[in-house]
CSV table of C-alpha atoms in Angstrom, one decimal:
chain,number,residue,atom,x,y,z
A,1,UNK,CA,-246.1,78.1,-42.3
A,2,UNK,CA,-244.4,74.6,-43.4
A,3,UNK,CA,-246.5,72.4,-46.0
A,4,UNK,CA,-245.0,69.5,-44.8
A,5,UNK,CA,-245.7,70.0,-40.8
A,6,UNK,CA,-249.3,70.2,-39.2
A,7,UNK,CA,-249.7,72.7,-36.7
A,8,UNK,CA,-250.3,71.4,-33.2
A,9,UNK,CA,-251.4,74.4,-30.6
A,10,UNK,CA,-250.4,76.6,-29.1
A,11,UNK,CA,-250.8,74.4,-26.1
A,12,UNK,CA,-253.3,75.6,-23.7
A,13,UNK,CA,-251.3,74.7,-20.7
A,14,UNK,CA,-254.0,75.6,-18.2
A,15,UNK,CA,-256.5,73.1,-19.5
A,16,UNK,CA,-254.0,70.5,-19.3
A,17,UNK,CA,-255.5,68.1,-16.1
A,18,UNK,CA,-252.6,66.8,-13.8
A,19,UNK,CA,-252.3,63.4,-14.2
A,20,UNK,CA,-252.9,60.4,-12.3
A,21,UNK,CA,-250.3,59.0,-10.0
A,22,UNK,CA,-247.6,56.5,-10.6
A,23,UNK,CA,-245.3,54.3,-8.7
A,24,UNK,CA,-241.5,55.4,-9.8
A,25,UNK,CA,-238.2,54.6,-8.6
A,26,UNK,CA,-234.8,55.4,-9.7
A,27,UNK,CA,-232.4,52.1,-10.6
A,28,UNK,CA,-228.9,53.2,-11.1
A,29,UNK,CA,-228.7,54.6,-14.7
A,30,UNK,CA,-232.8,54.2,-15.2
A,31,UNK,CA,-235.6,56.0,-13.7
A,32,UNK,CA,-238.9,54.1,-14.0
A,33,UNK,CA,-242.4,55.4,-13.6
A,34,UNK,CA,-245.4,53.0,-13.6
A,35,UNK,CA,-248.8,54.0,-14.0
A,36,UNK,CA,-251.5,53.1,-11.4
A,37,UNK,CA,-253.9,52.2,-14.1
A,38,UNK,CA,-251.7,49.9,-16.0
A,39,UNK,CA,-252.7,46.6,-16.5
A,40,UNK,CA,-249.4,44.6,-16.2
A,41,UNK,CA,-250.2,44.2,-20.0
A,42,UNK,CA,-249.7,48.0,-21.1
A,43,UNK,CA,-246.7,48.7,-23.7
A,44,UNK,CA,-243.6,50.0,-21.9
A,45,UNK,CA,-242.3,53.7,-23.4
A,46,UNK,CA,-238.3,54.4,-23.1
A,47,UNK,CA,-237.5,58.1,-22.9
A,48,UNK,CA,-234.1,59.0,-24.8
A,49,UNK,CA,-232.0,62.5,-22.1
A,50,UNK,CA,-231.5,65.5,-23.7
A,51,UNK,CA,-228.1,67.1,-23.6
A,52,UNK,CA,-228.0,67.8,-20.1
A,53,UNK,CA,-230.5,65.7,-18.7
A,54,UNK,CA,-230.0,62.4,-16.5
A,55,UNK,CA,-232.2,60.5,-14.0
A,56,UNK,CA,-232.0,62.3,-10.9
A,57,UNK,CA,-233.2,65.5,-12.0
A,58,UNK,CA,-236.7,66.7,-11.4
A,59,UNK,CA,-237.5,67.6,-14.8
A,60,UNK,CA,-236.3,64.2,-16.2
A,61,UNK,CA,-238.5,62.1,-13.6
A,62,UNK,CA,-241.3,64.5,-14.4
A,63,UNK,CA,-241.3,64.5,-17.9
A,64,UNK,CA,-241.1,60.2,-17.0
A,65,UNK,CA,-244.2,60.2,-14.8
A,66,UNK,CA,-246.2,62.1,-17.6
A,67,UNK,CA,-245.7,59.7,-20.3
A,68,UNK,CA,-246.1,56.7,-17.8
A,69,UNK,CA,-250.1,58.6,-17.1
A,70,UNK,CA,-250.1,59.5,-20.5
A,71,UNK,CA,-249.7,55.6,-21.7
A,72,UNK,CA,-251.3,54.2,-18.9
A,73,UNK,CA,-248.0,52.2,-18.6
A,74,UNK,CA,-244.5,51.4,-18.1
A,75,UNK,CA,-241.7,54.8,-18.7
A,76,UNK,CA,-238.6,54.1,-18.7
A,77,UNK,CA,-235.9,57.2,-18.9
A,78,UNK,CA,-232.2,55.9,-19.5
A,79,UNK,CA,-229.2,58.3,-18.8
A,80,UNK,CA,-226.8,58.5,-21.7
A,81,UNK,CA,-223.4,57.4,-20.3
A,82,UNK,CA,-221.3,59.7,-18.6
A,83,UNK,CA,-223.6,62.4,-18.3
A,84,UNK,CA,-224.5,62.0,-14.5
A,85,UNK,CA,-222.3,63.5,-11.6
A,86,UNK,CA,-224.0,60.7,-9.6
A,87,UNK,CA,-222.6,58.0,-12.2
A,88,UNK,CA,-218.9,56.7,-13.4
A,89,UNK,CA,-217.3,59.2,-15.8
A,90,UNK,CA,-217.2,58.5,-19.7
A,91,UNK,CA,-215.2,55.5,-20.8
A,92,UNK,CA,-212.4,55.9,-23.0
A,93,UNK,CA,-214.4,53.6,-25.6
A,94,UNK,CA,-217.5,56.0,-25.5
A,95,UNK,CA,-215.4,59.3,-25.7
A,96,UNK,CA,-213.7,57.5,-28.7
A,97,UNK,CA,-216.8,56.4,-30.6
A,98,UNK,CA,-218.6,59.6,-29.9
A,99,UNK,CA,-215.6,61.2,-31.2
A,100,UNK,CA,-216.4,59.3,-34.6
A,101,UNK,CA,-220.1,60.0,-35.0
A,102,UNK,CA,-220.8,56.4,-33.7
A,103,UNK,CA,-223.5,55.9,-31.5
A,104,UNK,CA,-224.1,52.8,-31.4
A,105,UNK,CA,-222.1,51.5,-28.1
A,106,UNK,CA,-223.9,54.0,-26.2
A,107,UNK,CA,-227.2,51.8,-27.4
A,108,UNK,CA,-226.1,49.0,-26.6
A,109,UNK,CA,-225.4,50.2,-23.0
A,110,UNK,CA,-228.6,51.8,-22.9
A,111,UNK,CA,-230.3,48.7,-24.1
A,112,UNK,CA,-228.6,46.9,-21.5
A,113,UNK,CA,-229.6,49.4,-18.6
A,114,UNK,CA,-233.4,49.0,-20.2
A,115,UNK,CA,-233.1,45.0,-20.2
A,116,UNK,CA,-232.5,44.9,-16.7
A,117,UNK,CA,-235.1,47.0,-15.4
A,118,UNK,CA,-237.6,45.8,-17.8
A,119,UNK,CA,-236.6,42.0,-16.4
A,120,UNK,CA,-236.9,43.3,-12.6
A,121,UNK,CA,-240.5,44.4,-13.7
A,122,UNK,CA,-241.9,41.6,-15.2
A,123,UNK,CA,-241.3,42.8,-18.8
A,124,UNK,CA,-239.3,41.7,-21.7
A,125,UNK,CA,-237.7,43.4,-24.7
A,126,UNK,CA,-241.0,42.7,-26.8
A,127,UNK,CA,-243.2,44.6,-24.3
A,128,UNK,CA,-241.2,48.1,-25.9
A,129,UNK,CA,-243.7,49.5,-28.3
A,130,UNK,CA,-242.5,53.1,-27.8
A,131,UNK,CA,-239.6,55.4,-28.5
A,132,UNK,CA,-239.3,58.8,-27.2
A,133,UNK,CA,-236.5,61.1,-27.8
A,134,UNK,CA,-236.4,65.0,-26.9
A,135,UNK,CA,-233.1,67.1,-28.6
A,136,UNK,CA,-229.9,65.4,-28.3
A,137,UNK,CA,-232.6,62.3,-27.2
A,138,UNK,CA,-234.1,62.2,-30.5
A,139,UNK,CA,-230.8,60.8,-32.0
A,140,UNK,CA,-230.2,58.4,-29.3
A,141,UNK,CA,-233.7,57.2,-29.7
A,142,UNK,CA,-232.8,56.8,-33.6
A,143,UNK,CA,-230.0,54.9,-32.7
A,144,UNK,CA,-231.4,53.1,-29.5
A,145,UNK,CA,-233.9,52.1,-32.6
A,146,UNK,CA,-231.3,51.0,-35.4
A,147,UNK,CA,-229.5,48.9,-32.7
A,148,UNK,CA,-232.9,47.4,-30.9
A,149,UNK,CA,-232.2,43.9,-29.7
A,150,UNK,CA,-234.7,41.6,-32.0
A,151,UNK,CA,-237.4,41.1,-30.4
A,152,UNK,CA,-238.4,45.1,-30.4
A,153,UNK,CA,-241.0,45.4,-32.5
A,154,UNK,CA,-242.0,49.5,-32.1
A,155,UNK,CA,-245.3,50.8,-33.0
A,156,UNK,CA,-243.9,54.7,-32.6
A,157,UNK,CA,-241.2,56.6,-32.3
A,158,UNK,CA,-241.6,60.2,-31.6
A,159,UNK,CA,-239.0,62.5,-32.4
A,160,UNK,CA,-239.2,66.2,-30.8
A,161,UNK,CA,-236.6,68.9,-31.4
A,162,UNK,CA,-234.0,67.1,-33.1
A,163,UNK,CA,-231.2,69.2,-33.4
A,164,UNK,CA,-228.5,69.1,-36.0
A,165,UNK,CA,-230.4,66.8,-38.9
A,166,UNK,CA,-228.5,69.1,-41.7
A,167,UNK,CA,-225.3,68.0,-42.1
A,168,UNK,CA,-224.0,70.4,-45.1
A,169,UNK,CA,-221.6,72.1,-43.2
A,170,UNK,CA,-218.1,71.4,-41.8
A,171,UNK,CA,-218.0,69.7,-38.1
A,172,UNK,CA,-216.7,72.8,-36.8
A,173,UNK,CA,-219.4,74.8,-38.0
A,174,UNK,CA,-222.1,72.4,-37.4
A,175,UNK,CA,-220.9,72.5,-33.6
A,176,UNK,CA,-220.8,76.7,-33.6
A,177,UNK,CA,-223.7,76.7,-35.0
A,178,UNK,CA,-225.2,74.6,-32.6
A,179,UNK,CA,-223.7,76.2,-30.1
A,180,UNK,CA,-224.9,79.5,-30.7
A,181,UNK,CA,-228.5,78.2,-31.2
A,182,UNK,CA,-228.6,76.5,-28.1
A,183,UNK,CA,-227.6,79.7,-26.1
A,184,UNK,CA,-230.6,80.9,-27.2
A,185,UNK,CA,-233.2,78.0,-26.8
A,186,UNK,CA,-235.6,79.5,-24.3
A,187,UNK,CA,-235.7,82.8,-26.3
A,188,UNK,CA,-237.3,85.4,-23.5
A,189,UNK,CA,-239.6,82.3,-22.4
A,190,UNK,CA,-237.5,80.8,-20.6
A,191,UNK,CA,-237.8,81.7,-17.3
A,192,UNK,CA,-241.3,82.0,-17.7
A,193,UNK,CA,-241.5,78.3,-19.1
A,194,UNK,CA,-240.1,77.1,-15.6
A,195,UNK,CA,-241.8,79.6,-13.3
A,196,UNK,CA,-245.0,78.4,-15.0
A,197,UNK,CA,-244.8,75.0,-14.0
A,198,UNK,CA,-248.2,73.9,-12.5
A,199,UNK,CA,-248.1,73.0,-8.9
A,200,UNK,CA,-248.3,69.5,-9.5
A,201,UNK,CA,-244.8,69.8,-11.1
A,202,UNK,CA,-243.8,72.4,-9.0
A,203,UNK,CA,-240.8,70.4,-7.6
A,204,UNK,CA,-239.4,71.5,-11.0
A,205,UNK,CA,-239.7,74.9,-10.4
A,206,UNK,CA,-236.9,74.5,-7.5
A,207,UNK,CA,-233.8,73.3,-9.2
A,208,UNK,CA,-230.2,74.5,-8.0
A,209,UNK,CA,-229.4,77.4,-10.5
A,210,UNK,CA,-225.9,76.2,-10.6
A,211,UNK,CA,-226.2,72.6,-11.3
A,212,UNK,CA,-225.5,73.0,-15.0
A,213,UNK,CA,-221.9,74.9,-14.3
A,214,UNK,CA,-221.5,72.1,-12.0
A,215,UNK,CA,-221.9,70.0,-14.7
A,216,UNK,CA,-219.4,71.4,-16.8
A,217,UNK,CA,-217.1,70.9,-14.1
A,218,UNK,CA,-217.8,67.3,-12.9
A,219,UNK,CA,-218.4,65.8,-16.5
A,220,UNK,CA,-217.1,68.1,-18.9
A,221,UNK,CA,-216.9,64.9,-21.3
A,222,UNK,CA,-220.5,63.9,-21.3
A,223,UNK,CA,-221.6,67.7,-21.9
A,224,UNK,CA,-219.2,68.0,-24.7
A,225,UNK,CA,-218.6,64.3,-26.6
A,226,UNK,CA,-222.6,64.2,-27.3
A,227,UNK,CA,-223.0,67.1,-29.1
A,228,UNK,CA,-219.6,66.6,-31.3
A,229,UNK,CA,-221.3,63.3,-32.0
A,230,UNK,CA,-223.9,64.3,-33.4
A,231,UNK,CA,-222.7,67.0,-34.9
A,232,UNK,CA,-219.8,64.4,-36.9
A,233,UNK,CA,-220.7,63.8,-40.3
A,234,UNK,CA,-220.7,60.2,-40.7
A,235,UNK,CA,-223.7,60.3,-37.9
A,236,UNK,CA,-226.9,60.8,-39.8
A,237,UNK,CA,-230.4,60.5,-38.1
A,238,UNK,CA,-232.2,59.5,-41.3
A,239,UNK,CA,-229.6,56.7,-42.0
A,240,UNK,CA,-230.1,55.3,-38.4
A,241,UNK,CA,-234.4,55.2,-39.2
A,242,UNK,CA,-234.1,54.2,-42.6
A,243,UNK,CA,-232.0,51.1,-41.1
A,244,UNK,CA,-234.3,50.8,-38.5
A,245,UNK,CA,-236.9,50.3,-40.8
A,246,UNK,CA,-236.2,47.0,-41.8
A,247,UNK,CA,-236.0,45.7,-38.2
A,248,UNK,CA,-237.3,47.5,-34.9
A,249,UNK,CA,-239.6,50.3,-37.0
A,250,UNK,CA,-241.1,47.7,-39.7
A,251,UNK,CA,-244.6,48.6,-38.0
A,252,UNK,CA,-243.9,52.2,-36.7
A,253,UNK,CA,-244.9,55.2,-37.5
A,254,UNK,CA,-242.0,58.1,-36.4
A,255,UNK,CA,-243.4,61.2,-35.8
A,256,UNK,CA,-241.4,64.2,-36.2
A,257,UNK,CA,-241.9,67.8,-34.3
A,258,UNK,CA,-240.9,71.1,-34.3
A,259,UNK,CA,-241.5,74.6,-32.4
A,260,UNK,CA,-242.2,77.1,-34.4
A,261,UNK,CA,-240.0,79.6,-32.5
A,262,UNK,CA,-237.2,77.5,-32.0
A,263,UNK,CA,-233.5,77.9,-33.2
A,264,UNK,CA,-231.8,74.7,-32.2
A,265,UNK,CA,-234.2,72.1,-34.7
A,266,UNK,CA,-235.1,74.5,-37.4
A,267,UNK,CA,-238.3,74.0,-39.4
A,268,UNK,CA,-236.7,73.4,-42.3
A,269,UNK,CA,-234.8,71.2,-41.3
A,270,UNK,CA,-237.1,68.8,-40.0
A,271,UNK,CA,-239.1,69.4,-43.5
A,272,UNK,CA,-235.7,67.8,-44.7
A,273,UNK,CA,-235.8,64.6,-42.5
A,274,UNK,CA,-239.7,63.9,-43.1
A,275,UNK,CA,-239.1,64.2,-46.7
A,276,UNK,CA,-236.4,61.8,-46.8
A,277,UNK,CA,-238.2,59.5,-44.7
A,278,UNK,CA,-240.8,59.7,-47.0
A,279,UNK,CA,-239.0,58.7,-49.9
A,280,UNK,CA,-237.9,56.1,-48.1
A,281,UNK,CA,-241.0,54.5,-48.0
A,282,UNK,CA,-241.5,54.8,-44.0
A,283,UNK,CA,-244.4,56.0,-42.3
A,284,UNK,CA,-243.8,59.7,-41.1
A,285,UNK,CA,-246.1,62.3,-39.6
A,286,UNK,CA,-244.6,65.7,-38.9
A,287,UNK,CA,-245.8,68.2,-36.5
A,288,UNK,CA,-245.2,71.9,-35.8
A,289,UNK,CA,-246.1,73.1,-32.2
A,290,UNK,CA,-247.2,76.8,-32.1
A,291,UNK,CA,-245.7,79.6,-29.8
A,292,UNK,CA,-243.2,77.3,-28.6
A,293,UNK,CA,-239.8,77.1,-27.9
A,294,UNK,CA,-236.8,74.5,-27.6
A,295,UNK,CA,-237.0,74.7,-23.6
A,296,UNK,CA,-241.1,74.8,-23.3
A,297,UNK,CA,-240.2,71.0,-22.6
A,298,UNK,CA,-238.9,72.2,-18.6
A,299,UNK,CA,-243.1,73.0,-18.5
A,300,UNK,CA,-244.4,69.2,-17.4
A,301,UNK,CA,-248.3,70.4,-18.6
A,302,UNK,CA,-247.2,71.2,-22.1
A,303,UNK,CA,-245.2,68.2,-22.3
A,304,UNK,CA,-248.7,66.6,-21.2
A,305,UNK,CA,-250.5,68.6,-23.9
A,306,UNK,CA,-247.6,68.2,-26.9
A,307,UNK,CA,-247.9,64.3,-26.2
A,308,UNK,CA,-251.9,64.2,-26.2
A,309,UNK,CA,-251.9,66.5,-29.0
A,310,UNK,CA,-249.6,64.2,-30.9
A,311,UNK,CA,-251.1,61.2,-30.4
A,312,UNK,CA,-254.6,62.0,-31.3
A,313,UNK,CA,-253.2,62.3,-34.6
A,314,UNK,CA,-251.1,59.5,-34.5
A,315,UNK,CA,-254.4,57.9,-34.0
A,316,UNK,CA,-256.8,59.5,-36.2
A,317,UNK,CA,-254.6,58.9,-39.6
């Protein structure tokens, strides 16, 4: 049990009520979801891929449409750049930055690819009061923080899974390592986690078994340059927050959480980033989620649950 980390769950995914409908389309590199209740004056939320994840995939417009109900507002999911067989391969001058640990022109894209749809909405850069970011998303969403045009102002960033915050080891190992957890991210749940989706999600039950060998042969680049980024020693999540903290996250709290079963974003670990955080003066709530794994994400009603669960607390400190 981790003193640092209040225990969420487990997630009772058969009380979790469907949600409410929303209006989404996909825009290029963007996949918008609007709630039906929103008010046209509702804070927008910008969801930060994991690893493999882009726009047109079911899970990713899923996951979208539940934070949009969840909200009662704006989602907006961004692909990272080069990660989408739909989308131009990775530039040269991403491959080269991601080869240095450097984020940041990946932001600035993804800011850019944000600015557009928030403009063709109605909305402006001031109207983002939420960060999201799931795995490989939580660093993005650090970064897409640290690099936030000026008028962001964020009331949350929510951090979930973060993989790779320890950074003690050589490259190499840090990408073995990560590696080798990955492989085993679902643990035996993992089929179960996606057969268990709940029928209002059940388009996510029906994705091509193949598409992530696919992957691996249409963009071998964006499945591999992400992970050496983070992995690259001069990238360090609590660097990008702490920076952030003078600008986009002056009034945000960041919330940090972990499954307890997981192997990709160790407990420890993530004791290590709140603690830091801490120190640094920054407002920090950690959470660990109970019988839980790094792909109970793929299920949309415990992403429903983990983000209600969440936020009550958010609320309540």
């Amino acid at each position: 049990m981790s003193e640092l980390l209040e225990q969420i769950g487990p997630i009772d995914m058969d009380a979790i009520q469907s949600p409410q409908p929303v209006d989404s389309e996909l825009r290029e590199s963007v996949y918008l979801a609007d709630s039906t209740l929103s008010d046209g004056e509702s804070p927008v939320a910008v969801l930060f891929s994991q690893w493999s994840d882009y726009c047109e995939r079911a899970k990713q417009q899923g996951r979208t449409e539940v934070l949009a109900d969840h909200i009662k507002g704006l989602a907006i999911t961004v692909d990272n750049p080069g990660v989408s067989p739909q989308a131009d391969p990775m530039s040269s001058e991403i491959k080269q930055a991601l080869k240095e640990g450097d984020l940041s022109k990946v932001s600035i894209l993804q800011w850019d690819a944000v600015g557009r749809a928030l403009d063709q909405k109605g909305y402006d850069f001031g109207d983002v009061k939420r960060l999201v970011g799931y795995s490989l998303g939580s660093h993005l969403a650090a970064s897409a923080a640290k690099h936030a045009p000026g008028e962001v102002s964020l009331s949350q960033l929510d951090l979930f899974e973060t993989p790779v915050i320890d950074k003690t080891s050589r490259p190499a190992k840090a990408m073995a390592t990560l590696a080798m957890r990955f492989l085993a991210h679902g643990g035996d749940k993992l089929a179960e986690t996606i057969a268990a989706n709940p029928d209002w999600a059940a388009r996510c039950r029906d994705e091509d078994p193949l598409l992530l060998p696919k992957m691996v042969l249409q963009r071998p680049a964006g499945l591999w340059y992400y992970p050496r980024a983070i992995a690259h020693p001069e990238n360090d999540i609590a660097s990008d927050l702490m920076s952030a903290s003078r600008r986009s996250l002056r009034e945000a709290v960041v919330t940090v959480s972990a499954t307890n079963a997981d192997k990709v974003s160790p407990i420890r670990d993530n004791e290590r980033l709140i603690q830091r955080l801490g120190v640094a003066g920054m407002s920090v709530m950690g959470f660990e989620i109970m019988d839980a794994v790094h792909a109970s994400q793929d299920n949309m009603a415990w992403w429903k649950g983990v983000l209600e669960e969440v936020d009550v607390r958010v609320k309540n400190q």
